[in-house]
mmCIF file of C-alpha atoms and ligand atoms in Angstrom:
data_model
loop_
_atom_site.group_PDB
_atom_site.id
_atom_site.type_symbol
_atom_site.label_atom_id
_atom_site.label_comp_id
_atom_site.label_asym_id
_atom_site.label_seq_id
_atom_site.Cartn_x
_atom_site.Cartn_y
_atom_site.Cartn_z
ATOM 1 C CA MET A 1259 144.361 63.693 140.522
ATOM 2 C CA SER A 1260 144.018 61.496 137.500
ATOM 3 C CA SER A 1261 146.049 58.576 136.647
ATOM 4 C CA PHE A 1262 147.917 60.868 134.405
ATOM 5 C CA ASP A 1263 148.582 63.500 136.935
ATOM 6 C CA ASP A 1264 150.360 60.208 138.569
ATOM 7 C CA ARG A 1265 152.630 59.248 135.543
ATOM 8 C CA ALA A 1266 153.663 62.222 133.784
ATOM 9 C CA ALA A 1267 156.619 62.704 135.774
ATOM 10 C CA THR A 1268 157.960 59.667 134.425
ATOM 11 C CA TRP A 1269 155.875 59.393 131.379
ATOM 12 C CA ASP A 1270 159.206 60.136 128.953
ATOM 13 C CA ASP A 1271 161.426 57.409 130.881
ATOM 14 C CA ASP A 1272 159.649 54.548 128.719
ATOM 15 C CA PRO A 1273 161.716 54.577 125.411
ATOM 16 C CA THR A 1274 158.631 53.009 123.755
ATOM 17 C CA LYS A 1275 156.396 56.066 124.359
ATOM 18 C CA VAL A 1276 159.225 58.302 122.744
ATOM 19 C CA VAL A 1277 159.960 55.686 119.487
ATOM 20 C CA ARG A 1278 156.056 55.911 119.162
ATOM 21 C CA ALA A 1279 155.788 59.634 118.952
ATOM 22 C CA ARG A 1280 158.513 59.717 116.455
ATOM 23 C CA THR A 1281 157.086 56.983 114.525
ATOM 24 C CA ILE A 1282 154.152 58.663 114.201
ATOM 25 C CA ALA A 1283 155.646 62.214 113.285
ATOM 26 C CA ASP A 1284 157.192 60.602 110.603
ATOM 27 C CA ALA A 1285 153.972 59.317 109.188
ATOM 28 C CA ILE A 1286 152.513 62.587 109.429
ATOM 29 C CA ARG A 1287 155.365 64.325 107.580
ATOM 30 C CA ALA A 1288 154.853 62.036 105.222
ATOM 31 C CA ALA A 1289 151.248 62.282 105.050
ATOM 32 C CA VAL A 1290 150.612 65.996 105.019
ATOM 33 C CA PRO A 1291 151.883 69.106 104.181
ATOM 34 C CA LEU A 1292 154.264 71.319 106.952
ATOM 35 C CA THR A 1293 155.576 74.659 106.625
ATOM 36 C CA GLN A 1294 157.377 77.096 108.937
ATOM 37 C CA HIS A 1295 154.022 78.815 109.172
ATOM 38 C CA THR A 1296 151.936 75.838 110.229
ATOM 39 C CA ARG A 1297 150.200 76.536 113.478
ATOM 40 C CA LEU A 1298 149.910 73.139 115.332
ATOM 41 C CA LEU A 1299 147.513 72.190 117.746
ATOM 42 C CA GLU A 1300 148.159 68.607 119.798
ATOM 43 C CA TYR A 1301 145.147 67.533 121.418
ATOM 44 C CA GLY A 1302 145.603 65.327 124.784
ATOM 45 C CA ALA A 1303 149.353 65.994 124.205
ATOM 46 C CA GLY A 1304 150.608 64.311 127.288
ATOM 47 C CA THR A 1305 154.211 65.372 127.829
ATOM 48 C CA GLY A 1306 154.107 66.577 124.327
ATOM 49 C CA LEU A 1307 156.143 64.409 122.658
ATOM 50 C CA LEU A 1308 154.554 64.475 119.249
ATOM 51 C CA SER A 1309 155.015 68.219 119.216
ATOM 52 C CA GLU A 1310 158.917 67.773 120.054
ATOM 53 C CA GLU A 1311 159.204 65.533 117.208
ATOM 54 C CA LEU A 1312 157.534 67.978 114.956
ATOM 55 C CA ALA A 1313 158.827 70.960 116.319
ATOM 56 C CA ALA A 1314 161.260 71.922 113.411
ATOM 57 C CA ASP A 1315 158.855 71.671 110.676
ATOM 58 C CA VAL A 1316 156.009 73.778 112.295
ATOM 59 C CA GLY A 1317 155.634 77.393 113.045
ATOM 60 C CA SER A 1318 154.109 77.630 116.199
ATOM 61 C CA ILE A 1319 152.689 75.079 118.824
ATOM 62 C CA THR A 1320 150.114 74.932 121.165
ATOM 63 C CA LEU A 1321 149.532 72.032 123.709
ATOM 64 C CA ALA A 1322 146.292 70.868 125.241
ATOM 65 C CA ASP A 1323 145.885 68.396 128.015
ATOM 66 C CA PRO A 1324 143.422 68.396 130.889
ATOM 67 C CA SER A 1325 145.771 66.664 133.095
ATOM 68 C CA SER A 1326 147.839 69.243 135.385
ATOM 69 C CA GLY A 1327 150.924 66.694 135.864
ATOM 70 C CA MET A 1328 151.226 66.346 131.933
ATOM 71 C CA ARG A 1329 150.836 70.051 131.843
ATOM 72 C CA ASN A 1330 153.614 70.616 134.408
ATOM 73 C CA VAL A 1331 156.129 68.798 132.328
ATOM 74 C CA MET A 1332 155.152 70.108 129.018
ATOM 75 C CA ALA A 1333 155.916 73.633 130.878
ATOM 76 C CA THR A 1334 158.966 72.816 132.001
ATOM 77 C CA LYS A 1335 160.173 71.443 128.389
ATOM 78 C CA VAL A 1336 159.098 74.820 127.501
ATOM 79 C CA GLU A 1337 161.186 76.362 129.841
ATOM 80 C CA VAL A 1338 164.116 74.459 129.221
ATOM 81 C CA GLY A 1339 164.065 74.599 125.445
ATOM 82 C CA ARG A 1340 162.974 71.069 125.013
ATOM 83 C CA LEU A 1341 159.753 72.519 123.224
ATOM 84 C CA PRO A 1342 160.017 76.111 121.319
ATOM 85 C CA ALA A 1343 159.929 79.387 123.070
ATOM 86 C CA GLY A 1344 156.719 80.831 122.839
ATOM 87 C CA SER A 1345 154.799 77.275 122.706
ATOM 88 C CA ARG A 1346 151.893 77.341 124.483
ATOM 89 C CA VAL A 1347 150.045 75.059 127.111
ATOM 90 C CA TRP A 1348 146.385 75.067 127.690
ATOM 91 C CA ASP A 1349 144.205 73.394 130.082
ATOM 92 C CA LEU A 1350 141.390 71.835 127.681
ATOM 93 C CA ASP A 1351 138.972 69.274 127.320
ATOM 94 C CA LEU A 1352 136.755 69.282 124.734
ATOM 95 C CA SER A 1353 134.287 66.987 126.058
ATOM 96 C CA THR A 1354 133.410 69.509 128.714
ATOM 97 C CA ALA A 1355 134.499 72.819 127.626
ATOM 98 C CA PRO A 1356 133.891 75.461 124.738
ATOM 99 C CA LEU A 1357 136.639 75.583 121.827
ATOM 100 C CA PRO A 1358 138.785 78.720 122.490
ATOM 101 C CA PRO A 1359 138.569 81.370 119.837
ATOM 102 C CA ASP A 1360 142.035 80.319 118.226
ATOM 103 C CA ARG A 1361 142.315 78.385 114.659
ATOM 104 C CA PHE A 1362 145.388 76.355 113.291
ATOM 105 C CA ASP A 1363 146.626 74.713 110.365
ATOM 106 C CA LEU A 1364 147.346 71.376 111.736
ATOM 107 C CA VAL A 1365 145.606 69.242 114.876
ATOM 108 C CA VAL A 1366 147.380 66.192 115.704
ATOM 109 C CA SER A 1367 146.344 63.969 118.315
ATOM 110 C CA LEU A 1368 148.326 60.549 119.515
ATOM 111 C CA MET A 1369 146.569 57.786 121.671
ATOM 112 C CA THR A 1370 144.136 60.310 123.280
ATOM 113 C CA LEU A 1371 140.887 59.692 121.160
ATOM 114 C CA HIS A 1372 140.139 56.098 122.775
ATOM 115 C CA HIS A 1373 140.020 57.868 126.412
ATOM 116 C CA ILE A 1374 137.251 60.352 125.430
ATOM 117 C CA PRO A 1375 133.737 58.281 125.705
ATOM 118 C CA ASP A 1376 131.852 60.728 123.726
ATOM 119 C CA VAL A 1377 134.117 61.047 120.478
ATOM 120 C CA PRO A 1378 131.732 62.946 117.857
ATOM 121 C CA PRO A 1379 131.326 66.241 119.839
ATOM 122 C CA VAL A 1380 135.373 66.287 120.085
ATOM 123 C CA LEU A 1381 136.167 65.523 116.486
ATOM 124 C CA ALA A 1382 133.385 68.644 115.527
ATOM 125 C CA ALA A 1383 135.448 70.554 118.134
ATOM 126 C CA LEU A 1384 138.746 69.654 116.506
ATOM 127 C CA ALA A 1385 137.320 70.145 112.987
ATOM 128 C CA GLU A 1386 135.975 73.499 114.039
ATOM 129 C CA ALA A 1387 139.501 74.568 115.307
ATOM 130 C CA LEU A 1388 141.073 74.468 111.840
ATOM 131 C CA ASP A 1389 140.814 77.161 109.513
ATOM 132 C CA PRO A 1390 140.232 76.250 105.828
ATOM 133 C CA GLY A 1391 142.894 73.799 104.055
ATOM 134 C CA GLY A 1392 143.705 72.806 107.863
ATOM 135 C CA ARG A 1393 144.531 69.026 108.329
ATOM 136 C CA LEU A 1394 143.401 67.088 111.068
ATOM 137 C CA CYS A 1395 146.067 63.831 111.763
ATOM 138 C CA VAL A 1396 144.499 61.004 114.388
ATOM 139 C CA ALA A 1397 146.580 58.137 115.527
ATOM 140 C CA ASP A 1398 145.020 55.584 117.511
ATOM 141 C CA LEU A 1399 144.607 51.905 118.672
ATOM 142 C CA VAL A 1400 142.773 49.901 116.175
ATOM 143 C CA ALA A 1401 139.938 47.809 117.482
ATOM 144 C CA GLU A 1402 141.292 45.420 119.888
ATOM 145 C CA ASP A 1403 139.697 42.693 122.434
ATOM 146 C CA GLY A 1404 140.140 44.978 125.494
ATOM 147 C CA SER A 1405 143.232 43.897 126.686
ATOM 148 C CA PHE A 1406 145.252 46.650 126.031
ATOM 149 C CA HIS A 1407 143.925 48.262 129.520
ATOM 150 C CA GLY A 1408 141.802 45.318 131.097
ATOM 151 C CA GLU A 1409 139.174 45.508 133.241
ATOM 152 C CA GLY A 1410 137.317 48.373 134.438
ATOM 153 C CA PHE A 1411 138.415 50.700 131.666
ATOM 154 C CA GLU A 1412 135.619 53.018 130.586
ATOM 155 C CA GLY A 1413 137.299 54.418 127.077
ATOM 156 C CA HIS A 1414 137.106 52.694 123.646
ATOM 157 C CA ARG A 1415 138.639 49.461 122.801
ATOM 158 C CA GLY A 1416 140.206 51.132 119.801
ATOM 159 C CA PHE A 1417 138.457 51.973 116.885
ATOM 160 C CA VAL A 1418 136.677 50.528 113.538
ATOM 161 C CA THR A 1419 138.715 52.799 111.462
ATOM 162 C CA GLU A 1420 136.127 52.917 108.841
ATOM 163 C CA ASP A 1421 133.395 53.744 111.549
ATOM 164 C CA LEU A 1422 135.743 56.501 112.930
ATOM 165 C CA ALA A 1423 136.245 57.658 109.221
ATOM 166 C CA ASP A 1424 132.330 58.043 108.725
ATOM 167 C CA GLN A 1425 132.209 60.227 111.946
ATOM 168 C CA VAL A 1426 135.115 62.438 110.868
ATOM 169 C CA ARG A 1427 132.902 63.005 107.498
ATOM 170 C CA GLU A 1428 130.052 63.933 109.349
ATOM 171 C CA VAL A 1429 131.876 66.593 111.001
ATOM 172 C CA GLY A 1430 132.377 68.419 107.675
ATOM 173 C CA LEU A 1431 135.969 67.174 106.945
ATOM 174 C CA ALA A 1432 136.726 65.975 103.350
ATOM 175 C CA ASP A 1433 139.860 63.795 101.708
ATOM 176 C CA VAL A 1434 139.684 60.997 105.059
ATOM 177 C CA GLU A 1435 142.231 58.854 104.647
ATOM 178 C CA VAL A 1436 143.263 55.606 106.819
ATOM 179 C CA ARG A 1437 146.510 54.636 106.999
ATOM 180 C CA ALA A 1438 145.937 51.147 108.915
ATOM 181 C CA ARG A 1439 149.200 50.186 110.609
ATOM 182 C CA VAL A 1440 151.880 52.781 111.271
ATOM 183 C CA HIS A 1441 153.073 51.545 114.199
ATOM 184 C CA ASP A 1442 152.659 48.647 116.857
ATOM 185 C CA VAL A 1443 152.391 49.417 120.581
ATOM 186 C CA GLU A 1444 153.761 46.254 122.320
ATOM 187 C CA LYS A 1445 152.231 45.729 125.743
ATOM 188 C CA ASN A 1446 151.747 42.375 127.930
ATOM 189 C CA ARG A 1447 153.638 40.475 125.163
ATOM 190 C CA ALA A 1448 150.818 41.657 122.425
ATOM 191 C CA ARG A 1449 151.363 43.869 119.840
ATOM 192 C CA TYR A 1450 148.593 46.539 119.224
ATOM 193 C CA PRO A 1451 148.378 48.112 115.725
ATOM 194 C CA LEU A 1452 147.938 52.234 115.883
ATOM 195 C CA PHE A 1453 146.255 53.689 112.790
ATOM 196 C CA LEU A 1454 147.028 57.171 111.656
ATOM 197 C CA LEU A 1455 143.797 58.842 110.116
ATOM 198 C CA THR A 1456 144.421 62.313 108.309
ATOM 199 C CA ALA A 1457 141.736 64.744 106.603
ATOM 200 C CA ARG A 1458 141.287 68.434 105.620
ATOM 201 C CA ARG A 1459 138.629 70.615 106.397
ATOM 202 C CA PRO A 1460 137.113 72.121 103.114
ATOM 203 C CA GLY A 1461 137.898 75.556 101.720
HETATM 204 C C1 SAM B 253 147.523 57.703 126.502
HETATM 205 S S1 SAM B 253 147.924 59.362 127.130
HETATM 206 C C2 SAM B 253 148.657 59.773 125.561
HETATM 207 C C3 SAM B 253 149.556 61.102 125.714
HETATM 208 C C4 SAM B 253 150.586 61.424 124.384
HETATM 209 N N1 SAM B 253 149.705 61.923 123.138
HETATM 210 C C5 SAM B 253 151.279 60.392 124.092
HETATM 211 O O1 SAM B 253 151.274 59.649 123.213
HETATM 212 O O2 SAM B 253 152.546 59.911 124.727
HETATM 213 C C6 SAM B 253 146.702 60.194 126.702
HETATM 214 C C7 SAM B 253 146.509 61.610 127.405
HETATM 215 O O3 SAM B 253 145.162 62.369 126.846
HETATM 216 C C8 SAM B 253 144.493 63.000 127.962
HETATM 217 N N2 SAM B 253 143.242 63.054 127.909
HETATM 218 C C9 SAM B 253 142.498 62.319 128.487
HETATM 219 N N3 SAM B 253 141.005 62.667 128.377
HETATM 220 C C10 SAM B 253 140.963 63.703 127.366
HETATM 221 C C11 SAM B 253 140.281 64.365 127.072
HETATM 222 N N4 SAM B 253 139.125 64.250 127.385
HETATM 223 N N5 SAM B 253 140.343 65.804 126.021
HETATM 224 C C12 SAM B 253 141.979 65.580 126.110
HETATM 225 N N6 SAM B 253 142.799 64.984 126.465
HETATM 226 C C13 SAM B 253 142.665 64.030 127.299
HETATM 227 C C14 SAM B 253 145.400 62.389 128.961
HETATM 228 O O4 SAM B 253 145.528 63.570 130.133
HETATM 229 C C15 SAM B 253 146.730 61.774 128.636
HETATM 230 O O5 SAM B 253 147.495 62.906 128.551
#
């Protein structure tokens, strides 16, 4: 069982996570076009908070997360109508599994990338998941001193956004833009800025 499995049932009890998702949804809405035909994939969706915020602006939702606890919470939200009927919940880790054949108009990811040790192959898969003209929106921690997760964390201490933008260009996406500080996460009396990176699949 992953630590995310343990935390899934009470994840939404933290109001700062709900506000974070709402703020990032606002930033995404301001940055990319959304329509009632937009096919959305949220990667590393957790309990699906970001998709809940975007639901009224898109056509269909697919929520992917390797944590069974998180997927159970999302499946319950679909059952009770907190996420739209027909939303799909996928068990997917693109660092170990191939991309399913489905394609999307919008791929979003919030606070997930820094948990993935080898980012470029996952970015390549997310780029491939887009149809031509589709958009990628990634929100995550700006490079920090390691205090966000503390000792023993094996992921990334946030990202140097210029380096991440280069990696996104290298997987074939265009119009890469970074909004440097769209939200601050407060933890242990410190503030950690989140960036929003957006990009478009050419075509
Ligand atoms: C910090 S949580 C963020 C959850 C949600 N996006 C939010 O903002 O509330 C990170 C999520 O990434 C998922 N995750 C961890 N490793 C992953 C991977 N390799 N691929 C996709 N998701 C992953 C975890 O299961 C967890 O749900």
